[in-house]
Coordinates of C-alpha atoms and ligand atoms in Angstrom, one line a residue:
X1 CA 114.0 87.9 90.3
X2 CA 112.4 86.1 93.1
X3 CA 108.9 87.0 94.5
X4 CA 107.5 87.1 97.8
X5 CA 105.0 88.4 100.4
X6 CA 105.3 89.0 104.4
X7 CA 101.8 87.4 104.0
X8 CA 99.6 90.0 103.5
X9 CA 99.1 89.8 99.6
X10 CA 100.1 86.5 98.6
X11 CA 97.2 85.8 95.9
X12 CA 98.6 89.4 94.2
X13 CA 102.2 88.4 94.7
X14 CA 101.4 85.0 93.3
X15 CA 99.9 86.4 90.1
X16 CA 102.8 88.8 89.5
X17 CA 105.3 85.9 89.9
X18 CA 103.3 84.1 87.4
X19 CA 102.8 87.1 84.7
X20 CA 107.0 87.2 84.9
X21 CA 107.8 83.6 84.8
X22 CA 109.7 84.3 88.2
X23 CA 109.8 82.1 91.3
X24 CA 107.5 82.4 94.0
X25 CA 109.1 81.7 97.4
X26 CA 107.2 81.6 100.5
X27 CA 109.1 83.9 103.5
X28 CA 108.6 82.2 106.7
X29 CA 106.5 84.7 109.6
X30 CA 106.0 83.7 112.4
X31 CA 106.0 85.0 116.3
X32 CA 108.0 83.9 119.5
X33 CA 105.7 83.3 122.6
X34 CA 107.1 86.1 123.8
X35 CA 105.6 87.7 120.6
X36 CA 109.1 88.9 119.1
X37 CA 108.8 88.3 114.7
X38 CA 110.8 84.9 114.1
X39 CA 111.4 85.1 109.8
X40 CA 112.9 82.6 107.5
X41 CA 113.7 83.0 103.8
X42 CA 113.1 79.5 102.1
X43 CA 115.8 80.0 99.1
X44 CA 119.1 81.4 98.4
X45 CA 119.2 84.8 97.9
X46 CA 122.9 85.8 97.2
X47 CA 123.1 87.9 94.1
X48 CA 119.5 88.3 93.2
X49 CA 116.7 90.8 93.3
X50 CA 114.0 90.7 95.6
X51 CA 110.4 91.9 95.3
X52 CA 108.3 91.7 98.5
X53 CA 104.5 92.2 97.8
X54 CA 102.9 93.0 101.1
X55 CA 99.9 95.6 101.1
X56 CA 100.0 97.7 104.7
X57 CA 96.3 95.9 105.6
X58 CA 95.8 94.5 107.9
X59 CA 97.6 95.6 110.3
X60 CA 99.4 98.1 109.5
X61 CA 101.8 98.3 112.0
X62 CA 102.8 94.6 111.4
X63 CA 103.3 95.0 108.0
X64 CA 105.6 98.0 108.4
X65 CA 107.6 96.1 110.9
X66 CA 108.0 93.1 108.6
X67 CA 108.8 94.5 105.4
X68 CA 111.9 96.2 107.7
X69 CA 112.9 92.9 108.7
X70 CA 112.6 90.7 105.6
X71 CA 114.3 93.2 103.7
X72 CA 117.2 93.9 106.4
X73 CA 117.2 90.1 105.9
X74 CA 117.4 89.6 102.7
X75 CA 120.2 91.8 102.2
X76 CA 122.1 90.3 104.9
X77 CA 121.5 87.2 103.3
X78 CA 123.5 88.5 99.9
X79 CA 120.2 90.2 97.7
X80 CA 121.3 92.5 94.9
X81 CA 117.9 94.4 95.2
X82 CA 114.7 94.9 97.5
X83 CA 112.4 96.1 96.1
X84 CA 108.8 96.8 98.2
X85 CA 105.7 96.3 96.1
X86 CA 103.3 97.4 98.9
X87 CA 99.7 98.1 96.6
X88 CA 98.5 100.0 99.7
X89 CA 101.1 102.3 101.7
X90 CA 99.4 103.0 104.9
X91 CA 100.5 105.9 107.2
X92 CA 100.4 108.6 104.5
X93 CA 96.8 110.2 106.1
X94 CA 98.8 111.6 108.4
X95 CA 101.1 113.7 106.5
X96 CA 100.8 116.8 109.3
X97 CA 101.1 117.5 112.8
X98 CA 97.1 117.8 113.5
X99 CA 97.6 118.5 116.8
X100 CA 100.3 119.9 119.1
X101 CA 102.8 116.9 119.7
X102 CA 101.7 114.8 117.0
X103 CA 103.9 112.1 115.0
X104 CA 103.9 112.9 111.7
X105 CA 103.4 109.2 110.6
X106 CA 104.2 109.0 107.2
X107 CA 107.5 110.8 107.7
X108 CA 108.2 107.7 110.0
X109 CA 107.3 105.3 107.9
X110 CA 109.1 106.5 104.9
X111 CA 112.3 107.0 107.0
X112 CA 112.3 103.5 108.0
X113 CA 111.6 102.6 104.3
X114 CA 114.3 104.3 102.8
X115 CA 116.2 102.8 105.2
X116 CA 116.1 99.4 104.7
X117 CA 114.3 98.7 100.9
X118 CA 116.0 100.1 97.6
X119 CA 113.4 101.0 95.7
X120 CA 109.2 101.3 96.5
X121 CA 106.4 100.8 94.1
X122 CA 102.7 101.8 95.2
X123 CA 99.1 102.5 94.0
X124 CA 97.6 105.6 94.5
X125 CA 98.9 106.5 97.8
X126 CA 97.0 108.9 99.7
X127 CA 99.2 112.1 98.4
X128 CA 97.4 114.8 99.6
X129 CA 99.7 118.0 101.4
X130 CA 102.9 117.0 99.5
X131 CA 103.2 117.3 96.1
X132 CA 104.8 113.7 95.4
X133 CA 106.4 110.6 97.2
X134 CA 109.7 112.4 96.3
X135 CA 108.7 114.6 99.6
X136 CA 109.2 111.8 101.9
X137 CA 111.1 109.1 100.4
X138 CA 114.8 109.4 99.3
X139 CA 114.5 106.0 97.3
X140 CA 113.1 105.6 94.1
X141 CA 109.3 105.6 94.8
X142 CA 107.4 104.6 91.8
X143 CA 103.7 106.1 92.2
X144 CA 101.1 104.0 89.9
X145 CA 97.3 104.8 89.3
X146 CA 94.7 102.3 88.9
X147 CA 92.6 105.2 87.2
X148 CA 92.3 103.3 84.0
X149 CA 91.1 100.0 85.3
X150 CA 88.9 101.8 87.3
X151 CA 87.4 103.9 84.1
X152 CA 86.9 100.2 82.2
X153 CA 85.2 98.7 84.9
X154 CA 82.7 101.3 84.6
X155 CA 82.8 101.7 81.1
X156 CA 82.0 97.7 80.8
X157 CA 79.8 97.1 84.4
X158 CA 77.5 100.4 84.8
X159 CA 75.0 101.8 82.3
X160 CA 74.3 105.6 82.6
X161 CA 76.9 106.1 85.2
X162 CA 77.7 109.4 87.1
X163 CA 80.8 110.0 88.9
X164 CA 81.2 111.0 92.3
X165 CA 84.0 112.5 94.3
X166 CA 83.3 112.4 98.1
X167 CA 86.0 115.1 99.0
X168 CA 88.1 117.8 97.7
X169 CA 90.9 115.0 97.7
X170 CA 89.6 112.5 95.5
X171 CA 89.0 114.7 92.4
X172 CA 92.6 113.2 91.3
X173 CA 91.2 109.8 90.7
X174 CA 87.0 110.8 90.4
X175 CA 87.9 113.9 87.5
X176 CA 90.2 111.2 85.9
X177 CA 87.7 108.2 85.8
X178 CA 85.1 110.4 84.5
X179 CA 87.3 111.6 81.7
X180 CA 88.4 108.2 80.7
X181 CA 84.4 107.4 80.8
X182 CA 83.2 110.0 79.3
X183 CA 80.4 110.5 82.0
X184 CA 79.7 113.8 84.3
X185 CA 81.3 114.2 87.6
X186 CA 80.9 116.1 90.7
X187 CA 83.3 116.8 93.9
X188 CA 81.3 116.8 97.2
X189 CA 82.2 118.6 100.2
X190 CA 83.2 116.8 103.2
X191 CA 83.2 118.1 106.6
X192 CA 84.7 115.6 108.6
X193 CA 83.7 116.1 112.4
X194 CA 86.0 113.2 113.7
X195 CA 87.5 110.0 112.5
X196 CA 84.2 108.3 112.7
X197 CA 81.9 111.2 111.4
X198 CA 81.6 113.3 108.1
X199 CA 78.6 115.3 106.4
X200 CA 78.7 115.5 102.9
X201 CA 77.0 118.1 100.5
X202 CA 76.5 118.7 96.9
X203 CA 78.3 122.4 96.1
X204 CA 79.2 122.2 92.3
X205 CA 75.2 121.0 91.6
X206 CA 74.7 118.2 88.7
X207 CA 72.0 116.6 87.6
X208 CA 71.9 112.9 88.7
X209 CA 68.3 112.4 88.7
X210 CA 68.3 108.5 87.7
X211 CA 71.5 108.2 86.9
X212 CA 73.6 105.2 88.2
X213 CA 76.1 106.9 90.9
X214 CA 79.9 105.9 91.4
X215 CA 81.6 107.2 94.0
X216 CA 85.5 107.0 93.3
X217 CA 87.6 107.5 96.3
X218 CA 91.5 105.7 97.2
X219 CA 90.5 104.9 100.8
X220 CA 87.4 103.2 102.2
X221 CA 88.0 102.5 105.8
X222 CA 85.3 102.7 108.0
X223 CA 82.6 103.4 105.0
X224 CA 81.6 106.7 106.9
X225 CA 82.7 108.8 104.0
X226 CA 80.6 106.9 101.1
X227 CA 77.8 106.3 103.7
X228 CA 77.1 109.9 103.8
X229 CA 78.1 110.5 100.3
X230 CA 75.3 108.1 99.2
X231 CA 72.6 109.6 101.3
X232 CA 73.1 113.1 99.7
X233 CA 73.4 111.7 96.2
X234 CA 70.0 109.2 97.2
X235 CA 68.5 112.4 98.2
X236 CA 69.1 114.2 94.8
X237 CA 68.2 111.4 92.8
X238 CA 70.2 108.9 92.1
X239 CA 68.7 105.4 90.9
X240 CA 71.9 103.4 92.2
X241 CA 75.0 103.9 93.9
X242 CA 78.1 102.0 93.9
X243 CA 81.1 103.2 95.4
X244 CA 84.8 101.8 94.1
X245 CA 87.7 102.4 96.1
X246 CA 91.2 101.3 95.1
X247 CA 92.0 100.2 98.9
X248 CA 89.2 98.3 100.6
X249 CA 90.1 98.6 104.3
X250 CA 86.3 97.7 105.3
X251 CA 87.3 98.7 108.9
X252 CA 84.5 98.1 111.8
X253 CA 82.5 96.4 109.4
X254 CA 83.0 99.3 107.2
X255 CA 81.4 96.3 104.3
X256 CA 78.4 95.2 106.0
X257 CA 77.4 98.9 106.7
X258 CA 78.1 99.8 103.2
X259 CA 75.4 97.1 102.2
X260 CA 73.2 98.3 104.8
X261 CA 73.2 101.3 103.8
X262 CA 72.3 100.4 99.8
X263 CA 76.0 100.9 98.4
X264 CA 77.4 98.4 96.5
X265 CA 81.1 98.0 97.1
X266 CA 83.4 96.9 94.3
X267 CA 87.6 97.7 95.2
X268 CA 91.3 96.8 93.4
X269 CA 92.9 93.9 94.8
X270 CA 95.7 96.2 95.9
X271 CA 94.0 94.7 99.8
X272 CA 92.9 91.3 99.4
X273 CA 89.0 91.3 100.0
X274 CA 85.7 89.4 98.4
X275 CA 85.1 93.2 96.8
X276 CA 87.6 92.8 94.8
X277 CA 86.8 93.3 90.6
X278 CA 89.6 94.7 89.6
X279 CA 92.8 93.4 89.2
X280 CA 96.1 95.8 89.3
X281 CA 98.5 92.7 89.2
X282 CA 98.7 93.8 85.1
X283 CA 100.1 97.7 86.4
X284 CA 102.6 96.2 88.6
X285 CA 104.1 93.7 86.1
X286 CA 104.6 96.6 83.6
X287 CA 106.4 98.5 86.4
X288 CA 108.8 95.1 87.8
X289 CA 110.2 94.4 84.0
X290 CA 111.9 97.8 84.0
X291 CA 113.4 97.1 87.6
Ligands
LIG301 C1 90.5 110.6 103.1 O1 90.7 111.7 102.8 C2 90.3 109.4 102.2 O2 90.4 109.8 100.9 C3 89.0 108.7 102.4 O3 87.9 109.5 102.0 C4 88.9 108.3 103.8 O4 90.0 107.7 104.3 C5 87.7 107.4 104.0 O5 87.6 107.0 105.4 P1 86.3 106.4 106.0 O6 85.9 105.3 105.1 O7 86.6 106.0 107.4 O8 85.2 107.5 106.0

């Protein structure tokens, strides 16, 4: 098994080569001046299997397009196997047609996915209208949660901690956390006005009054979201707030707005980022030695 990344995740892809005594091979990515993708693989390939670690931030559009060329490459160049380990799979937001005339992105992106890798493994994707990655992806798509990791880090870093779900969405990984706690946990409502404004409220009342507040969501991205999430639970009480999120996107300067704002910000290093405090690397390994 040979490891590599389009660069995107290289510390992540570096650990996991490490953790299964496999080699870790560099892929060459660079532009033309005309700013067409040149790509080299740096070792033979013929015969073997091939795990590319590349997380869909930043840019996601970049990423998408080299993970389709590296793997097209790679089995061109003889690989038995490609298989995609992409920690955060962007795209999967949109996973309806909004508006009139809209591109139903995911739909794209999985299409050009199946195409080209043989098998997909991702953390918590953004799976909110379909039921599962089987909806969209013809190819085995292995769908891992960083739940657990996320319920010890709380367990070990936050005393008195209450959990907080800033949407109707995120119950799947903010119900789960505070299971594997032990804690109380609440599901706000969102209202989202436009991409870059929400309003959050308290319907399904608990009492937080000096408790220690973790808001669990998969996606920060601008910081919007757990901005106004941590005003509402500030307002009812809350001593602290610290929000995790699996995928640290920090768009805008979605971090220094957090801190701003009071919220300490603590992600998965599924995105590389100086937030990150909890490792996944460990999930990923226990998913490649079955492949
Ligand atoms: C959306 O439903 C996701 O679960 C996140 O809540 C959202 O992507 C966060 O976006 P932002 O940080 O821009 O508010």
């Amino acid at each position: 098994m040979i490891i590599t990344s389009c660069g995107n995740s290289v510390k992540l892809a570096k650990s996991i080569a490490k953790k299964l005594k496999a080699k870790f091979s560099p892929l060459t990515v660079s532009s033309f001046p005309d700013g067409d993708i040149y790509m080299k693989f740096n070792t033979n390939l013929k015969g073997k299997k091939l795990v590319i670690v590349q997380s869909f931030q930043p840019h996601s559009d970049m990423s998408l397009f080299d993970i389709v060329f590296a793997a097209e490459t790679a089995k061109d160049l003889g690989a038995k196997k490609v298989i995609l380990v992409a920690p955060y799979l962007a795209y999967m937001r949109q996973d309806k047609r909004f508006n009139p005339g809209e591109c139903i992105s995911s739909r794209v992106m999985a299409k050009l996915l199946n195409n080209s890798v043989d098998k997909l493994i991702t953390i918590d994707p953004h799976i909110h209208r379909y039921k599962s990655l089987k909806d969209i992806f013809t190819i085995s798509a292995k769908n891992l949660t960083a739940n657990s990791l996320i319920g010890d880090y709380v367990k070990k870093k936050i005393k008195n901690p209450v959990i907080i779900g800033p949407d109707s969405e995120s119950y799947q990984w903010a119900e789960v956390v505070a299971k594997h706690v032990g804690c109380d946990c609440t599901v706000l409502k969102k209202t989202r006005h436009s991409s870059r404004h929400v309003s959050e409220k308290m319907i399904h009342k608990i009492d937080i009054e000096g408790m220690n507040a973790v808001i669990v969501d998969d996606i920060i991205s601008t910081g919007h979201t757990i901005i106004e999430a941590a005003k509402h639970v500030k307002k009812m009480g809350a001593k602290s707030v610290t929000a995790i999120g699996v995928h640290g996107l920090f768009v805008e300067n979605g971090f220094d707005k957090l801190k701003k704002a009071g919220v300490k910000a603590v992600t998965t290093n599924c995105i590389e980022h100086s937030t990150n405090k909890i490792d996944v690397s460990v999930l990923l390994v226990k998913e490649l030695v079955k492949c």
